[in-house]
mmCIF file of C-alpha atoms in Angstrom:
data_model
loop_
_atom_site.group_PDB
_atom_site.id
_atom_site.type_symbol
_atom_site.label_atom_id
_atom_site.label_comp_id
_atom_site.label_asym_id
_atom_site.label_seq_id
_atom_site.Cartn_x
_atom_site.Cartn_y
_atom_site.Cartn_z
ATOM 1 C CA UNK A 273 54.875 98.819 152.884
ATOM 2 C CA UNK A 274 53.509 97.818 149.485
ATOM 3 C CA UNK A 275 53.455 94.349 147.944
ATOM 4 C CA UNK A 276 53.999 94.579 144.171
ATOM 5 C CA UNK A 277 52.416 92.027 141.847
ATOM 6 C CA UNK A 278 53.250 91.790 138.143
ATOM 7 C CA UNK A 279 51.527 89.736 135.462
ATOM 8 C CA UNK A 280 52.308 88.624 131.899
ATOM 9 C CA UNK A 281 50.916 85.945 129.586
ATOM 10 C CA UNK A 282 52.022 83.955 126.557
ATOM 11 C CA UNK A 283 50.582 86.603 124.220
ATOM 12 C CA UNK A 284 47.896 85.805 121.670
ATOM 13 C CA UNK A 285 47.795 82.168 122.837
ATOM 14 C CA UNK A 286 47.392 82.760 126.589
ATOM 15 C CA UNK A 287 47.641 79.166 127.805
ATOM 16 C CA UNK A 288 50.142 80.152 130.497
ATOM 17 C CA UNK A 289 51.042 83.239 132.543
ATOM 18 C CA UNK A 290 53.447 84.398 135.237
ATOM 19 C CA UNK A 291 52.933 86.525 138.328
ATOM 20 C CA UNK A 292 55.964 87.771 140.330
ATOM 21 C CA UNK A 293 55.210 88.903 143.884
ATOM 22 C CA UNK A 294 57.532 90.892 146.152
ATOM 23 C CA UNK A 295 58.471 94.263 147.562
ATOM 24 C CA UNK A 296 58.953 96.948 144.904
ATOM 25 C CA UNK A 297 62.645 97.362 145.741
ATOM 26 C CA UNK A 298 63.245 93.585 145.598
ATOM 27 C CA UNK A 299 61.534 93.356 142.206
ATOM 28 C CA UNK A 300 63.556 96.290 140.847
ATOM 29 C CA UNK A 301 66.777 94.799 142.188
ATOM 30 C CA UNK A 302 66.147 91.412 140.565
ATOM 31 C CA UNK A 303 65.196 93.040 137.270
ATOM 32 C CA UNK A 304 68.460 95.027 137.315
ATOM 33 C CA UNK A 305 70.468 91.903 138.148
ATOM 34 C CA UNK A 306 68.928 89.946 135.266
ATOM 35 C CA UNK A 307 69.542 92.792 132.847
ATOM 36 C CA UNK A 308 73.167 93.065 134.006
ATOM 37 C CA UNK A 309 73.751 89.349 133.399
ATOM 38 C CA UNK A 310 72.313 89.473 129.883
ATOM 39 C CA UNK A 311 74.306 92.613 129.022
ATOM 40 C CA UNK A 312 77.512 91.031 130.294
ATOM 41 C CA UNK A 313 76.974 88.195 127.834
ATOM 42 C CA UNK A 314 76.526 90.475 124.845
ATOM 43 C CA UNK A 315 72.784 91.170 124.620
ATOM 44 C CA UNK A 316 72.140 94.866 123.985
ATOM 45 C CA UNK A 317 68.477 94.929 122.881
ATOM 46 C CA UNK A 318 65.319 95.605 124.864
ATOM 47 C CA UNK A 319 64.835 92.901 127.454
ATOM 48 C CA UNK A 320 62.253 90.487 126.057
ATOM 49 C CA UNK A 321 63.038 86.825 126.546
ATOM 50 C CA UNK A 322 61.859 85.788 123.084
ATOM 51 C CA UNK A 323 64.324 88.250 121.532
ATOM 52 C CA UNK A 324 67.360 87.060 123.507
ATOM 53 C CA UNK A 325 69.528 84.764 121.291
ATOM 54 C CA UNK A 326 69.634 81.136 122.443
ATOM 55 C CA UNK A 327 73.441 81.274 122.832
ATOM 56 C CA UNK A 328 73.098 84.199 125.248
ATOM 57 C CA UNK A 329 70.420 82.335 127.196
ATOM 58 C CA UNK A 330 72.718 79.344 127.564
ATOM 59 C CA UNK A 331 75.751 81.442 128.550
ATOM 60 C CA UNK A 332 73.646 83.308 131.103
ATOM 61 C CA UNK A 333 71.834 80.276 132.539
ATOM 62 C CA UNK A 334 73.891 79.554 135.647
ATOM 63 C CA UNK A 335 74.095 83.175 136.744
ATOM 64 C CA UNK A 336 70.442 83.919 135.984
ATOM 65 C CA UNK A 337 69.255 80.929 137.970
ATOM 66 C CA UNK A 338 71.468 82.024 140.858
ATOM 67 C CA UNK A 339 70.012 85.548 140.776
ATOM 68 C CA UNK A 340 66.459 84.181 140.862
ATOM 69 C CA UNK A 341 67.357 81.853 143.735
ATOM 70 C CA UNK A 342 68.908 84.662 145.781
ATOM 71 C CA UNK A 343 66.255 87.239 144.918
ATOM 72 C CA UNK A 344 63.400 87.932 147.299
ATOM 73 C CA UNK A 345 60.665 87.460 144.726
ATOM 74 C CA UNK A 346 58.203 84.577 144.420
ATOM 75 C CA UNK A 347 56.805 83.561 141.023
ATOM 76 C CA UNK A 348 53.492 81.900 140.260
ATOM 77 C CA UNK A 349 53.277 80.093 136.928
ATOM 78 C CA UNK A 350 49.632 79.611 135.993
ATOM 79 C CA UNK A 351 48.640 77.017 133.397
ATOM 80 C CA UNK A 352 45.260 77.828 131.877
ATOM 81 C CA UNK A 353 44.655 76.397 128.448
ATOM 82 C CA UNK A 354 41.048 77.235 127.612
ATOM 83 C CA UNK A 355 38.908 74.077 127.978
ATOM 84 C CA UNK A 356 36.793 72.929 125.058
ATOM 85 C CA UNK A 357 33.308 74.376 125.110
ATOM 86 C CA UNK A 358 34.237 77.582 126.973
ATOM 87 C CA UNK A 359 33.769 80.912 125.242
ATOM 88 C CA UNK A 360 36.869 83.109 125.142
ATOM 89 C CA UNK A 361 35.318 86.099 126.905
ATOM 90 C CA UNK A 362 33.742 84.047 129.671
ATOM 91 C CA UNK A 363 36.875 82.006 130.355
ATOM 92 C CA UNK A 364 39.609 84.641 130.027
ATOM 93 C CA UNK A 365 37.813 87.671 131.427
ATOM 94 C CA UNK A 366 35.535 86.153 134.067
ATOM 95 C CA UNK A 367 36.634 82.720 135.205
ATOM 96 C CA UNK A 368 40.421 83.038 134.941
ATOM 97 C CA UNK A 369 40.794 86.280 136.966
ATOM 98 C CA UNK A 370 38.472 84.838 139.614
ATOM 99 C CA UNK A 371 40.627 81.721 139.943
ATOM 100 C CA UNK A 372 43.805 83.796 140.152
ATOM 101 C CA UNK A 373 42.191 86.010 142.810
ATOM 102 C CA UNK A 374 41.467 82.906 144.909
ATOM 103 C CA UNK A 375 45.110 81.814 144.694
ATOM 104 C CA UNK A 376 46.312 85.324 145.574
ATOM 105 C CA UNK A 377 43.996 85.475 148.573
ATOM 106 C CA UNK A 378 45.620 82.386 150.072
ATOM 107 C CA UNK A 379 49.163 83.559 149.333
ATOM 108 C CA UNK A 380 48.650 87.102 150.632
ATOM 109 C CA UNK A 381 47.138 85.803 153.866
ATOM 110 C CA UNK A 382 50.534 84.274 154.595
ATOM 111 C CA UNK A 383 52.841 87.103 153.489
ATOM 112 C CA UNK A 384 51.104 90.432 154.030
ATOM 113 C CA UNK A 385 49.594 92.232 156.989
ATOM 114 C CA UNK A 386 46.122 93.698 156.782
ATOM 115 C CA UNK A 387 47.476 97.262 156.727
ATOM 116 C CA UNK A 388 49.800 96.731 153.735
ATOM 117 C CA UNK A 389 48.972 98.048 150.275
ATOM 118 C CA UNK A 390 48.929 96.053 147.056
ATOM 119 C CA UNK A 391 50.042 97.271 143.653
ATOM 120 C CA UNK A 392 49.117 95.130 140.640
ATOM 121 C CA UNK A 393 50.646 95.733 137.201
ATOM 122 C CA UNK A 394 49.513 93.643 134.233
ATOM 123 C CA UNK A 395 50.819 93.533 130.681
ATOM 124 C CA UNK A 396 48.588 94.770 127.876
ATOM 125 C CA UNK A 397 48.605 91.368 126.112
ATOM 126 C CA UNK A 398 44.908 90.919 126.858
ATOM 127 C CA UNK A 399 44.183 93.695 124.335
ATOM 128 C CA UNK A 400 45.053 91.143 121.647
ATOM 129 C CA UNK A 401 42.413 88.621 122.732
ATOM 130 C CA UNK A 402 39.119 88.734 120.888
ATOM 131 C CA UNK A 403 36.173 89.600 123.136
ATOM 132 C CA UNK A 404 37.917 91.624 125.839
ATOM 133 C CA UNK A 405 40.854 93.826 126.818
ATOM 134 C CA UNK A 406 43.452 94.250 129.523
ATOM 135 C CA UNK A 407 41.457 96.748 131.597
ATOM 136 C CA UNK A 408 38.514 94.351 131.648
ATOM 137 C CA UNK A 409 40.769 91.553 132.917
ATOM 138 C CA UNK A 410 42.332 93.843 135.529
ATOM 139 C CA UNK A 411 39.013 95.189 136.779
ATOM 140 C CA UNK A 412 37.619 91.676 137.246
ATOM 141 C CA UNK A 413 40.781 90.539 139.033
ATOM 142 C CA UNK A 414 40.645 93.519 141.408
ATOM 143 C CA UNK A 415 36.936 93.150 142.091
ATOM 144 C CA UNK A 416 37.244 89.436 142.849
ATOM 145 C CA UNK A 417 40.380 89.851 144.968
ATOM 146 C CA UNK A 418 38.962 92.730 146.992
ATOM 147 C CA UNK A 419 35.763 90.792 147.586
ATOM 148 C CA UNK A 420 37.796 87.907 148.953
ATOM 149 C CA UNK A 421 40.003 90.139 151.120
ATOM 150 C CA UNK A 422 37.171 92.243 152.551
ATOM 151 C CA UNK A 423 34.152 89.981 152.292
ATOM 152 C CA UNK A 424 31.936 92.576 150.596
ATOM 153 C CA UNK A 425 31.272 93.596 147.003
ATOM 154 C CA UNK A 426 33.708 96.287 145.810
ATOM 155 C CA UNK A 427 33.670 98.415 142.650
ATOM 156 C CA UNK A 428 37.190 99.541 141.637
ATOM 157 C CA UNK A 429 37.343 103.227 140.720
ATOM 158 C CA UNK A 430 39.027 104.239 137.480
ATOM 159 C CA UNK A 431 42.346 106.023 137.988
ATOM 160 C CA UNK A 432 44.574 106.869 135.019
ATOM 161 C CA UNK A 433 45.472 103.642 133.179
ATOM 162 C CA UNK A 434 43.949 101.483 135.864
ATOM 163 C CA UNK A 435 41.916 101.341 139.036
ATOM 164 C CA UNK A 436 42.082 102.215 142.708
ATOM 165 C CA UNK A 437 40.389 100.623 145.732
ATOM 166 C CA UNK A 438 40.500 101.494 149.437
ATOM 167 C CA UNK A 439 39.462 98.635 151.720
ATOM 168 C CA UNK A 440 38.553 99.614 155.294
ATOM 169 C CA UNK A 441 38.083 97.603 158.459
ATOM 170 C CA UNK A 442 36.782 98.430 161.917
ATOM 171 C CA UNK A 443 39.344 100.203 164.083
ATOM 172 C CA UNK A 444 40.656 102.400 161.295
ATOM 173 C CA UNK A 445 42.687 99.767 159.455
ATOM 174 C CA UNK A 446 42.757 100.068 155.685
ATOM 175 C CA UNK A 447 44.469 98.692 152.595
ATOM 176 C CA UNK A 448 44.984 100.586 149.341
ATOM 177 C CA UNK A 449 44.957 98.397 146.267
ATOM 178 C CA UNK A 450 45.888 99.798 142.869
ATOM 179 C CA UNK A 451 45.877 98.164 139.464
ATOM 180 C CA UNK A 452 47.452 99.406 136.252
ATOM 181 C CA UNK A 453 47.854 98.176 132.676
ATOM 182 C CA UNK A 454 51.443 98.575 131.481
ATOM 183 C CA UNK A 455 54.237 96.937 129.482
ATOM 184 C CA UNK A 456 57.801 95.711 129.970
ATOM 185 C CA UNK A 457 58.957 99.161 131.057
ATOM 186 C CA UNK A 458 57.492 98.107 134.393
ATOM 187 C CA UNK A 459 60.002 95.982 136.301
ATOM 188 C CA UNK A 460 57.290 93.618 137.569
ATOM 189 C CA UNK A 461 55.981 92.938 134.042
ATOM 190 C CA UNK A 462 59.485 92.501 132.622
ATOM 191 C CA UNK A 463 60.255 89.980 135.372
ATOM 192 C CA UNK A 464 57.051 88.116 134.551
ATOM 193 C CA UNK A 465 58.041 88.001 130.861
ATOM 194 C CA UNK A 466 61.574 86.796 131.609
ATOM 195 C CA UNK A 467 60.562 84.165 134.152
ATOM 196 C CA UNK A 468 57.800 82.810 131.925
ATOM 197 C CA UNK A 469 60.332 82.571 129.098
ATOM 198 C CA UNK A 470 62.964 80.935 131.292
ATOM 199 C CA UNK A 471 60.408 78.441 132.567
ATOM 200 C CA UNK A 472 59.692 77.377 128.979
ATOM 201 C CA UNK A 473 63.352 77.223 127.869
ATOM 202 C CA UNK A 474 65.279 73.960 127.722
ATOM 203 C CA UNK A 475 67.976 73.839 130.370
ATOM 204 C CA UNK A 476 66.160 75.997 132.910
ATOM 205 C CA UNK A 477 64.144 73.144 134.436
ATOM 206 C CA UNK A 478 65.565 73.589 137.938
ATOM 207 C CA UNK A 479 64.424 77.180 138.518
ATOM 208 C CA UNK A 480 63.676 78.019 142.136
ATOM 209 C CA UNK A 481 61.096 80.367 143.666
ATOM 210 C CA UNK A 482 58.422 79.054 141.268
ATOM 211 C CA UNK A 483 54.980 77.850 142.297
ATOM 212 C CA UNK A 484 53.259 75.975 139.466
ATOM 213 C CA UNK A 485 49.468 75.915 139.415
ATOM 214 C CA UNK A 486 47.078 74.440 136.872
ATOM 215 C CA UNK A 487 44.027 76.640 137.390
ATOM 216 C CA UNK A 488 41.600 74.421 135.440
#
């Protein structure tokens, strides 16, 4: 069974980001439930929280919060405003993915078996940040995470829009880890966008299934 991990940031000012974690079918189900709620309250556009009218957000609040509570998806909200004195490229494309990898290592040790695969999908927002791009962020995240999971240096291999890694252990056990750059057409990235938006919207303060972490 695969554990699916999505990732989205606050765009060109990436002081915060969201990472949903769950089984692919659970993530798809929650995405469909959220879309259904918004449609039932009159929103017909592409699902992007910033484009949903405030009145629709308020009408949908109770039901959306219930869907998140009942869904089998956990959300990390990372706070990572770049500290003074840190260069953009060093902070966003070296230090930040390493810190996120450390948090993931601890979480995955509690929820996944060694033989399970991991699928990571990140939004292409990092393409907008001067000094780097989304594939650079993803590659660093994968390299750091795999190093933590396996204990040895790993070089992710390019595969399509992302990367692929096979981790092996004695006794024939292995874990396939894939990473891909995408957009909100991916359910995991759309969920990250919606949850990050809900988290920052007045009236949604009591959201469940959220783990807040200041990574600095």
